[in-house]
PDB file of C-alpha atoms and ligand atoms in Angstrom:
ATOM      1  CA  UNK A   1     -46.982 -60.362  14.191  1.00 37.00           C
ATOM      2  CA  UNK A   2     -45.739 -58.167  11.419  1.00 40.00           C
ATOM      3  CA  UNK A   3     -43.210 -59.898   9.236  1.00 43.00           C
ATOM      4  CA  UNK A   4     -43.172 -57.174   6.591  1.00 42.00           C
ATOM      5  CA  UNK A   5     -44.679 -59.426   3.938  1.00 39.00           C
ATOM      6  CA  UNK A   6     -46.406 -56.382   2.494  1.00 45.00           C
ATOM      7  CA  UNK A   7     -43.206 -55.329   0.768  1.00 62.00           C
ATOM      8  CA  UNK A   8     -39.842 -56.822  -0.058  1.00 88.00           C
ATOM      9  CA  UNK A   9     -37.933 -53.796   1.146  1.00 94.00           C
ATOM     10  CA  UNK A  10     -35.376 -54.270   3.879  1.00 98.00           C
ATOM     11  CA  UNK A  11     -35.434 -52.638   7.297  1.00 98.00           C
ATOM     12  CA  UNK A  12     -31.912 -53.054   8.597  1.00 98.00           C
ATOM     13  CA  UNK A  13     -30.859 -52.643  12.196  1.00 98.00           C
ATOM     14  CA  UNK A  14     -27.200 -51.588  12.236  1.00 99.00           C
ATOM     15  CA  UNK A  15     -25.237 -51.930  15.474  1.00 98.00           C
ATOM     16  CA  UNK A  16     -21.981 -50.006  15.344  1.00 98.00           C
ATOM     17  CA  UNK A  17     -18.950 -51.411  17.224  1.00 98.00           C
ATOM     18  CA  UNK A  18     -20.992 -53.110  19.905  1.00 98.00           C
ATOM     19  CA  UNK A  19     -18.869 -54.070  22.899  1.00 98.00           C
ATOM     20  CA  UNK A  20     -21.097 -56.561  24.724  1.00 98.00           C
ATOM     21  CA  UNK A  21     -22.308 -59.615  22.797  1.00 98.00           C
ATOM     22  CA  UNK A  22     -25.242 -59.857  25.232  1.00 98.00           C
ATOM     23  CA  UNK A  23     -26.517 -56.618  23.763  1.00 98.00           C
ATOM     24  CA  UNK A  24     -26.325 -58.078  20.255  1.00 98.00           C
ATOM     25  CA  UNK A  25     -28.430 -61.048  21.404  1.00 98.00           C
ATOM     26  CA  UNK A  26     -30.940 -58.876  23.224  1.00 98.00           C
ATOM     27  CA  UNK A  27     -31.225 -56.566  20.202  1.00 98.00           C
ATOM     28  CA  UNK A  28     -31.825 -59.603  17.949  1.00 98.00           C
ATOM     29  CA  UNK A  29     -34.616 -60.743  20.231  1.00 98.00           C
ATOM     30  CA  UNK A  30     -36.176 -57.289  20.282  1.00 98.00           C
ATOM     31  CA  UNK A  31     -36.091 -57.247  16.476  1.00 98.00           C
ATOM     32  CA  UNK A  32     -37.567 -60.710  16.089  1.00 98.00           C
ATOM     33  CA  UNK A  33     -40.395 -59.805  18.501  1.00 98.00           C
ATOM     34  CA  UNK A  34     -41.242 -56.887  16.234  1.00 98.00           C
ATOM     35  CA  UNK A  35     -40.981 -58.861  12.992  1.00 97.00           C
ATOM     36  CA  UNK A  36     -37.562 -57.666  11.820  1.00 98.00           C
ATOM     37  CA  UNK A  37     -34.663 -59.979  10.987  1.00 98.00           C
ATOM     38  CA  UNK A  38     -32.050 -57.985   9.100  1.00 98.00           C
ATOM     39  CA  UNK A  39     -29.175 -57.293  11.481  1.00 98.00           C
ATOM     40  CA  UNK A  40     -25.875 -55.748  10.413  1.00 98.00           C
ATOM     41  CA  UNK A  41     -22.921 -55.539  12.794  1.00 98.00           C
ATOM     42  CA  UNK A  42     -20.185 -53.009  12.141  1.00 98.00           C
ATOM     43  CA  UNK A  43     -16.917 -54.316  13.663  1.00 98.00           C
ATOM     44  CA  UNK A  44     -18.415 -55.920  16.774  1.00 98.00           C
ATOM     45  CA  UNK A  45     -15.880 -56.595  19.516  1.00 97.00           C
ATOM     46  CA  UNK A  46     -16.892 -60.257  19.955  1.00 97.00           C
ATOM     47  CA  UNK A  47     -18.922 -62.143  17.395  1.00 96.00           C
ATOM     48  CA  UNK A  48     -20.253 -64.774  17.036  1.00 94.00           C
ATOM     49  CA  UNK A  49     -20.267 -65.956  20.654  1.00 95.00           C
ATOM     50  CA  UNK A  50     -22.667 -68.050  22.705  1.00 96.00           C
ATOM     51  CA  UNK A  51     -23.453 -65.196  25.056  1.00 96.00           C
ATOM     52  CA  UNK A  52     -25.236 -63.432  22.210  1.00 97.00           C
ATOM     53  CA  UNK A  53     -27.217 -66.569  21.288  1.00 96.00           C
ATOM     54  CA  UNK A  54     -28.301 -67.117  24.903  1.00 97.00           C
ATOM     55  CA  UNK A  55     -29.593 -63.575  25.200  1.00 97.00           C
ATOM     56  CA  UNK A  56     -31.379 -63.908  21.860  1.00 97.00           C
ATOM     57  CA  UNK A  57     -33.461 -66.861  23.146  1.00 97.00           C
ATOM     58  CA  UNK A  58     -35.526 -67.988  20.147  1.00 97.00           C
ATOM     59  CA  UNK A  59     -34.010 -65.323  17.915  1.00 97.00           C
ATOM     60  CA  UNK A  60     -30.631 -67.043  17.668  1.00 97.00           C
ATOM     61  CA  UNK A  61     -31.153 -67.239  13.913  1.00 97.00           C
ATOM     62  CA  UNK A  62     -31.094 -63.433  13.744  1.00 98.00           C
ATOM     63  CA  UNK A  63     -27.706 -63.433  15.504  1.00 98.00           C
ATOM     64  CA  UNK A  64     -26.359 -66.192  13.264  1.00 97.00           C
ATOM     65  CA  UNK A  65     -27.725 -64.506  10.151  1.00 98.00           C
ATOM     66  CA  UNK A  66     -26.214 -61.122  11.023  1.00 98.00           C
ATOM     67  CA  UNK A  67     -24.027 -59.600   8.346  1.00 98.00           C
ATOM     68  CA  UNK A  68     -20.687 -58.388   9.704  1.00 98.00           C
ATOM     69  CA  UNK A  69     -19.035 -55.446   7.949  1.00 98.00           C
ATOM     70  CA  UNK A  70     -16.162 -53.117   8.720  1.00 98.00           C
ATOM     71  CA  UNK A  71     -17.644 -49.708   8.016  1.00 98.00           C
ATOM     72  CA  UNK A  72     -20.898 -47.819   8.388  1.00 98.00           C
ATOM     73  CA  UNK A  73     -20.756 -47.069   4.659  1.00 98.00           C
ATOM     74  CA  UNK A  74     -20.920 -50.791   3.878  1.00 98.00           C
ATOM     75  CA  UNK A  75     -23.745 -51.210   6.369  1.00 98.00           C
ATOM     76  CA  UNK A  76     -25.958 -48.536   4.824  1.00 98.00           C
ATOM     77  CA  UNK A  77     -25.162 -49.164   1.145  1.00 98.00           C
ATOM     78  CA  UNK A  78     -28.336 -49.485  -0.905  1.00 97.00           C
ATOM     79  CA  UNK A  79     -30.552 -47.768   1.686  1.00 98.00           C
ATOM     80  CA  UNK A  80     -32.676 -44.831   0.578  1.00 97.00           C
ATOM     81  CA  UNK A  81     -33.557 -43.849   4.138  1.00 98.00           C
ATOM     82  CA  UNK A  82     -30.901 -43.752   6.850  1.00 98.00           C
ATOM     83  CA  UNK A  83     -31.761 -42.915  10.432  1.00 98.00           C
ATOM     84  CA  UNK A  84     -29.347 -42.517  13.353  1.00 98.00           C
ATOM     85  CA  UNK A  85     -30.347 -42.887  16.985  1.00 98.00           C
ATOM     86  CA  UNK A  86     -28.718 -40.749  19.618  1.00 97.00           C
ATOM     87  CA  UNK A  87     -29.278 -39.788  23.218  1.00 94.00           C
ATOM     88  CA  UNK A  88     -27.269 -36.583  22.870  1.00 85.00           C
ATOM     89  CA  UNK A  89     -27.673 -33.239  21.100  1.00 81.00           C
ATOM     90  CA  UNK A  90     -24.997 -32.519  18.548  1.00 81.00           C
ATOM     91  CA  UNK A  91     -23.104 -29.394  17.606  1.00 85.00           C
ATOM     92  CA  UNK A  92     -24.860 -29.098  14.265  1.00 90.00           C
ATOM     93  CA  UNK A  93     -28.479 -30.046  14.915  1.00 92.00           C
ATOM     94  CA  UNK A  94     -29.935 -32.435  12.342  1.00 95.00           C
ATOM     95  CA  UNK A  95     -33.613 -32.946  11.417  1.00 96.00           C
ATOM     96  CA  UNK A  96     -35.050 -34.794  14.393  1.00 96.00           C
ATOM     97  CA  UNK A  97     -37.774 -37.386  14.775  1.00 97.00           C
ATOM     98  CA  UNK A  98     -39.161 -39.027  17.859  1.00 97.00           C
ATOM     99  CA  UNK A  99     -39.622 -42.810  17.669  1.00 98.00           C
ATOM    100  CA  UNK A 100     -43.290 -42.507  16.707  1.00 97.00           C
ATOM    101  CA  UNK A 101     -42.524 -40.107  13.857  1.00 97.00           C
ATOM    102  CA  UNK A 102     -39.697 -42.414  12.811  1.00 98.00           C
ATOM    103  CA  UNK A 103     -42.115 -45.355  12.615  1.00 97.00           C
ATOM    104  CA  UNK A 104     -44.521 -43.258  10.534  1.00 95.00           C
ATOM    105  CA  UNK A 105     -41.739 -42.117   8.180  1.00 95.00           C
ATOM    106  CA  UNK A 106     -40.631 -45.706   7.600  1.00 96.00           C
ATOM    107  CA  UNK A 107     -44.226 -46.796   6.976  1.00 94.00           C
ATOM    108  CA  UNK A 108     -44.774 -43.946   4.514  1.00 91.00           C
ATOM    109  CA  UNK A 109     -41.635 -44.800   2.558  1.00 92.00           C
ATOM    110  CA  UNK A 110     -42.906 -48.285   2.000  1.00 90.00           C
ATOM    111  CA  UNK A 111     -40.671 -49.109  -0.959  1.00 90.00           C
ATOM    112  CA  UNK A 112     -37.413 -47.777   0.477  1.00 95.00           C
ATOM    113  CA  UNK A 113     -34.702 -49.828   2.102  1.00 98.00           C
ATOM    114  CA  UNK A 114     -34.068 -48.443   5.555  1.00 98.00           C
ATOM    115  CA  UNK A 115     -31.037 -48.515   7.863  1.00 98.00           C
ATOM    116  CA  UNK A 116     -31.329 -47.578  11.511  1.00 98.00           C
ATOM    117  CA  UNK A 117     -28.000 -46.968  13.221  1.00 98.00           C
ATOM    118  CA  UNK A 118     -27.328 -47.654  16.887  1.00 98.00           C
ATOM    119  CA  UNK A 119     -24.095 -46.574  18.532  1.00 98.00           C
ATOM    120  CA  UNK A 120     -21.486 -47.938  20.896  1.00 98.00           C
ATOM    121  CA  UNK A 121     -22.455 -48.589  24.518  1.00 98.00           C
ATOM    122  CA  UNK A 122     -19.735 -46.250  25.739  1.00 96.00           C
ATOM    123  CA  UNK A 123     -19.770 -43.376  23.286  1.00 96.00           C
ATOM    124  CA  UNK A 124     -22.783 -43.675  21.012  1.00 97.00           C
ATOM    125  CA  UNK A 125     -22.431 -42.739  17.330  1.00 97.00           C
ATOM    126  CA  UNK A 126     -19.682 -40.428  16.124  1.00 96.00           C
ATOM    127  CA  UNK A 127     -20.661 -37.144  14.512  1.00 95.00           C
ATOM    128  CA  UNK A 128     -19.427 -38.300  11.116  1.00 95.00           C
ATOM    129  CA  UNK A 129     -21.632 -41.396  11.380  1.00 97.00           C
ATOM    130  CA  UNK A 130     -24.684 -39.336  12.299  1.00 96.00           C
ATOM    131  CA  UNK A 131     -23.915 -37.010   9.410  1.00 96.00           C
ATOM    132  CA  UNK A 132     -24.583 -39.883   7.018  1.00 98.00           C
ATOM    133  CA  UNK A 133     -28.206 -39.955   8.215  1.00 98.00           C
ATOM    134  CA  UNK A 134     -31.293 -38.203   6.921  1.00 98.00           C
ATOM    135  CA  UNK A 135     -32.755 -37.970  10.403  1.00 98.00           C
ATOM    136  CA  UNK A 136     -31.732 -38.300  14.012  1.00 97.00           C
ATOM    137  CA  UNK A 137     -34.069 -40.100  16.335  1.00 98.00           C
ATOM    138  CA  UNK A 138     -34.071 -39.345  20.005  1.00 97.00           C
ATOM    139  CA  UNK A 139     -36.041 -41.440  22.455  1.00 98.00           C
ATOM    140  CA  UNK A 140     -37.539 -39.053  25.010  1.00 97.00           C
ATOM    141  CA  UNK A 141     -36.422 -39.808  28.553  1.00 97.00           C
ATOM    142  CA  UNK A 142     -36.230 -38.226  31.970  1.00 97.00           C
ATOM    143  CA  UNK A 143     -33.845 -35.301  31.714  1.00 94.00           C
ATOM    144  CA  UNK A 144     -31.499 -36.611  34.369  1.00 96.00           C
ATOM    145  CA  UNK A 145     -30.637 -39.853  32.537  1.00 96.00           C
ATOM    146  CA  UNK A 146     -31.119 -40.027  28.797  1.00 95.00           C
ATOM    147  CA  UNK A 147     -29.057 -43.053  27.818  1.00 97.00           C
ATOM    148  CA  UNK A 148     -30.994 -46.303  27.343  1.00 98.00           C
ATOM    149  CA  UNK A 149     -29.420 -49.718  27.163  1.00 98.00           C
ATOM    150  CA  UNK A 150     -28.630 -50.426  23.510  1.00 98.00           C
ATOM    151  CA  UNK A 151     -31.081 -53.339  23.118  1.00 98.00           C
ATOM    152  CA  UNK A 152     -33.820 -51.397  24.859  1.00 98.00           C
ATOM    153  CA  UNK A 153     -33.339 -48.553  22.408  1.00 98.00           C
ATOM    154  CA  UNK A 154     -33.666 -51.122  19.592  1.00 98.00           C
ATOM    155  CA  UNK A 155     -36.866 -52.364  21.249  1.00 98.00           C
ATOM    156  CA  UNK A 156     -38.470 -48.921  21.412  1.00 98.00           C
ATOM    157  CA  UNK A 157     -37.659 -48.055  17.800  1.00 98.00           C
ATOM    158  CA  UNK A 158     -38.705 -51.417  16.347  1.00 98.00           C
ATOM    159  CA  UNK A 159     -41.926 -51.382  18.364  1.00 98.00           C
ATOM    160  CA  UNK A 160     -42.860 -48.073  16.778  1.00 98.00           C
ATOM    161  CA  UNK A 161     -42.044 -49.483  13.339  1.00 98.00           C
ATOM    162  CA  UNK A 162     -44.417 -52.371  13.964  1.00 97.00           C
ATOM    163  CA  UNK A 163     -47.169 -50.112  15.284  1.00 97.00           C
ATOM    164  CA  UNK A 164     -46.906 -47.701  12.348  1.00 95.00           C
ATOM    165  CA  UNK A 165     -46.941 -50.566   9.834  1.00 94.00           C
ATOM    166  CA  UNK A 166     -50.310 -51.641  11.204  1.00 93.00           C
ATOM    167  CA  UNK A 167     -51.858 -48.450   9.944  1.00 86.00           C
ATOM    168  CA  UNK A 168     -49.601 -47.618   7.049  1.00 68.00           C
ATOM    169  CA  UNK A 169     -50.570 -44.502   5.076  1.00 74.00           C
ATOM    170  CA  UNK A 170     -50.456 -44.650   1.260  1.00 75.00           C
ATOM    171  CA  UNK A 171     -46.880 -44.795  -0.053  1.00 73.00           C
ATOM    172  CA  UNK A 172     -45.192 -41.665  -1.364  1.00 77.00           C
ATOM    173  CA  UNK A 173     -45.194 -41.260  -5.142  1.00 84.00           C
ATOM    174  CA  UNK A 174     -42.092 -39.897  -6.875  1.00 91.00           C
ATOM    175  CA  UNK A 175     -41.180 -40.072 -10.554  1.00 94.00           C
ATOM    176  CA  UNK A 176     -37.551 -41.095  -9.964  1.00 96.00           C
ATOM    177  CA  UNK A 177     -35.963 -43.592  -7.603  1.00 95.00           C
ATOM    178  CA  UNK A 178     -34.491 -41.958  -4.486  1.00 96.00           C
ATOM    179  CA  UNK A 179     -30.691 -42.240  -4.418  1.00 98.00           C
ATOM    180  CA  UNK A 180     -29.152 -44.919  -2.209  1.00 97.00           C
ATOM    181  CA  UNK A 181     -26.687 -44.077   0.575  1.00 98.00           C
ATOM    182  CA  UNK A 182     -23.644 -45.322  -1.362  1.00 98.00           C
ATOM    183  CA  UNK A 183     -24.438 -43.217  -4.395  1.00 98.00           C
ATOM    184  CA  UNK A 184     -24.964 -40.126  -2.224  1.00 98.00           C
ATOM    185  CA  UNK A 185     -21.693 -40.842  -0.398  1.00 98.00           C
ATOM    186  CA  UNK A 186     -19.824 -40.920  -3.729  1.00 98.00           C
ATOM    187  CA  UNK A 187     -21.400 -37.563  -4.561  1.00 98.00           C
ATOM    188  CA  UNK A 188     -20.116 -36.093  -1.255  1.00 98.00           C
ATOM    189  CA  UNK A 189     -16.622 -37.399  -1.970  1.00 98.00           C
ATOM    190  CA  UNK A 190     -16.725 -35.832  -5.426  1.00 98.00           C
ATOM    191  CA  UNK A 191     -18.094 -32.547  -4.047  1.00 98.00           C
ATOM    192  CA  UNK A 192     -15.314 -32.393  -1.465  1.00 98.00           C
ATOM    193  CA  UNK A 193     -12.635 -33.058  -4.109  1.00 98.00           C
ATOM    194  CA  UNK A 194     -13.954 -30.407  -6.456  1.00 98.00           C
ATOM    195  CA  UNK A 195     -14.520 -27.804  -3.730  1.00 98.00           C
ATOM    196  CA  UNK A 196     -10.964 -28.396  -2.517  1.00 98.00           C
ATOM    197  CA  UNK A 197      -9.612 -28.167  -6.050  1.00 97.00           C
ATOM    198  CA  UNK A 198     -11.319 -24.849  -6.799  1.00 97.00           C
ATOM    199  CA  UNK A 199     -10.171 -23.470  -3.439  1.00 96.00           C
ATOM    200  CA  UNK A 200     -13.612 -23.144  -1.880  1.00 97.00           C
ATOM    201  CA  UNK A 201     -12.905 -25.794   0.754  1.00 98.00           C
ATOM    202  CA  UNK A 202      -9.693 -25.612   2.751  1.00 97.00           C
ATOM    203  CA  UNK A 203      -8.938 -29.006   4.355  1.00 97.00           C
ATOM    204  CA  UNK A 204      -6.596 -27.232   6.812  1.00 97.00           C
ATOM    205  CA  UNK A 205      -9.409 -24.957   7.924  1.00 95.00           C
ATOM    206  CA  UNK A 206     -12.566 -26.972   7.180  1.00 94.00           C
ATOM    207  CA  UNK A 207     -14.847 -25.237   9.692  1.00 93.00           C
ATOM    208  CA  UNK A 208     -18.269 -26.911   9.327  1.00 95.00           C
ATOM    209  CA  UNK A 209     -18.591 -26.606   5.548  1.00 97.00           C
ATOM    210  CA  UNK A 210     -18.857 -30.302   4.689  1.00 97.00           C
ATOM    211  CA  UNK A 211     -21.235 -31.321   7.508  1.00 97.00           C
ATOM    212  CA  UNK A 212     -23.459 -28.378   6.650  1.00 97.00           C
ATOM    213  CA  UNK A 213     -23.506 -29.333   2.966  1.00 98.00           C
ATOM    214  CA  UNK A 214     -24.339 -32.892   3.980  1.00 98.00           C
ATOM    215  CA  UNK A 215     -27.193 -31.627   6.092  1.00 97.00           C
ATOM    216  CA  UNK A 216     -28.495 -29.557   3.181  1.00 97.00           C
ATOM    217  CA  UNK A 217     -28.469 -32.434   0.685  1.00 97.00           C
ATOM    218  CA  UNK A 218     -29.699 -35.004   3.192  1.00 97.00           C
ATOM    219  CA  UNK A 219     -32.668 -32.768   3.882  1.00 96.00           C
ATOM    220  CA  UNK A 220     -33.554 -32.751   0.200  1.00 95.00           C
ATOM    221  CA  UNK A 221     -33.451 -36.551  -0.184  1.00 94.00           C
ATOM    222  CA  UNK A 222     -32.085 -36.412  -3.722  1.00 97.00           C
ATOM    223  CA  UNK A 223     -33.291 -38.837  -6.339  1.00 97.00           C
ATOM    224  CA  UNK A 224     -30.790 -40.695  -8.506  1.00 98.00           C
ATOM    225  CA  UNK A 225     -31.265 -38.392 -11.478  1.00 98.00           C
ATOM    226  CA  UNK A 226     -30.522 -35.344  -9.326  1.00 98.00           C
ATOM    227  CA  UNK A 227     -27.355 -36.999  -8.025  1.00 98.00           C
ATOM    228  CA  UNK A 228     -26.322 -37.779 -11.608  1.00 98.00           C
ATOM    229  CA  UNK A 229     -26.904 -34.162 -12.664  1.00 98.00           C
ATOM    230  CA  UNK A 230     -24.846 -32.799  -9.773  1.00 98.00           C
ATOM    231  CA  UNK A 231     -22.046 -35.266 -10.491  1.00 98.00           C
ATOM    232  CA  UNK A 232     -22.178 -34.152 -14.122  1.00 98.00           C
ATOM    233  CA  UNK A 233     -21.856 -30.487 -13.065  1.00 98.00           C
ATOM    234  CA  UNK A 234     -18.890 -31.333 -10.836  1.00 98.00           C
ATOM    235  CA  UNK A 235     -17.231 -33.285 -13.636  1.00 98.00           C
ATOM    236  CA  UNK A 236     -17.672 -30.299 -15.965  1.00 98.00           C
ATOM    237  CA  UNK A 237     -16.064 -28.031 -13.347  1.00 98.00           C
ATOM    238  CA  UNK A 238     -13.204 -30.544 -12.950  1.00 98.00           C
ATOM    239  CA  UNK A 239     -12.662 -30.665 -16.712  1.00 97.00           C
ATOM    240  CA  UNK A 240     -12.751 -26.873 -17.062  1.00 96.00           C
ATOM    241  CA  UNK A 241     -10.232 -26.586 -14.213  1.00 93.00           C
ATOM    242  CA  UNK A 242      -7.797 -29.038 -15.684  1.00 92.00           C
ATOM    243  CA  UNK A 243      -8.012 -27.563 -19.178  1.00 91.00           C
ATOM    244  CA  UNK A 244      -7.459 -24.041 -17.811  1.00 88.00           C
ATOM    245  CA  UNK A 245      -4.432 -25.413 -15.921  1.00 86.00           C
ATOM    246  CA  UNK A 246      -3.092 -26.924 -19.148  1.00 85.00           C
ATOM    247  CA  UNK A 247      -3.603 -23.565 -20.884  1.00 82.00           C
ATOM    248  CA  UNK A 248      -1.627 -21.986 -18.071  1.00 75.00           C
ATOM    249  CA  UNK A 249      -4.521 -19.640 -17.288  1.00 61.00           C
TER     250      UNK A 249
HETATM  251  N1  SAH B 301     -23.160 -43.064  26.257  1.00 57.32           N
HETATM  252  C1  SAH B 301     -23.654 -42.996  24.939  1.00 57.32           C
HETATM  253  C2  SAH B 301     -24.992 -43.688  24.847  1.00 57.32           C
HETATM  254  C3  SAH B 301     -24.834 -45.037  24.335  1.00 57.32           C
HETATM  255  S1  SAH B 301     -26.268 -45.979  24.499  1.00 57.32           S
HETATM  256  C4  SAH B 301     -23.815 -41.570  24.491  1.00 57.32           C
HETATM  257  O1  SAH B 301     -23.611 -40.679  25.283  1.00 57.32           O
HETATM  258  O2  SAH B 301     -24.119 -41.330  23.332  1.00 57.32           O
HETATM  259  C5  SAH B 301     -26.097 -46.998  23.070  1.00 57.32           C
HETATM  260  C6  SAH B 301     -26.952 -46.612  21.912  1.00 57.32           C
HETATM  261  O3  SAH B 301     -28.345 -46.787  22.235  1.00 57.32           O
HETATM  262  C7  SAH B 301     -26.836 -45.170  21.443  1.00 57.32           C
HETATM  263  O4  SAH B 301     -25.711 -44.956  20.630  1.00 57.32           O
HETATM  264  C8  SAH B 301     -28.131 -45.037  20.654  1.00 57.32           C
HETATM  265  O5  SAH B 301     -27.993 -45.680  19.417  1.00 57.32           O
HETATM  266  C9  SAH B 301     -29.109 -45.817  21.535  1.00 57.32           C
HETATM  267  N2  SAH B 301     -29.754 -44.944  22.527  1.00 57.32           N
HETATM  268  C10 SAH B 301     -29.629 -44.977  23.865  1.00 57.32           C
HETATM  269  N3  SAH B 301     -30.396 -44.042  24.445  1.00 57.32           N
HETATM  270  C11 SAH B 301     -31.048 -43.394  23.441  1.00 57.32           C
HETATM  271  C12 SAH B 301     -31.997 -42.318  23.385  1.00 57.32           C
HETATM  272  N4  SAH B 301     -32.441 -41.704  24.475  1.00 57.32           N
HETATM  273  N5  SAH B 301     -32.448 -41.942  22.167  1.00 57.32           N
HETATM  274  C13 SAH B 301     -32.010 -42.539  21.040  1.00 57.32           C
HETATM  275  N6  SAH B 301     -31.112 -43.546  21.040  1.00 57.32           N
HETATM  276  C14 SAH B 301     -30.642 -43.979  22.213  1.00 57.32           C
END
């Protein structure tokens, strides 16, 4: 069994607005089988309930230890690698991984906290939730029916994480810490404000500007110093704008 003793980083399974508590229990069991225990529930419909504990069998502690939050942003805060699972193609395609590549990526980034998002039973993850991710992971299926049961999707992904950890490649070296999801999210908020203020972004006619900018920066995987520099540039633009307004220019 792999209990991730090799590093103290966290691999978080995030279940977004799960409807059926049985799925929470079954996901907890799948995690525990694969050596993972960090479960975060975003606004579950029913929790905690016995039905989840029954389905968890000996992994009831994972259900009881689950952190419950209200938003995806809270769930992914502090994670340097965020992955979203989806059965469907999206309008703006994102960098894709299959479960095996996802396991390898997580093993390679051995010091990074990871969040893996799983969507609602009925509707999956919303586009804006997937746009917070660095990668989308699709589990290959028969073409005619691509949607797995939620807990089974958790099983497939966590199995690949365990398998990849057994032959982990050397960790990536980088001179700066990679920025966490919350810090990157604050950068996006700032970027949107400034782009709106200078008239580059029109909230009444947004087209796909912001998702495409997110995709660009998420592809780069900015480190914290890069985020700080970009925030500094935006602040300088903001200051120049407000002083030119005061000058009446
Ligand atoms: N009907 C939903 C599917 C929900 S299944 C839809 O059309 O999107 C519940 C969750 O299990 C999904 O949100 C996703 O996180 C995961 N899942 C199910 N099938 C998957 C697949 N083939 N690849 C990746 N994730 C999958």
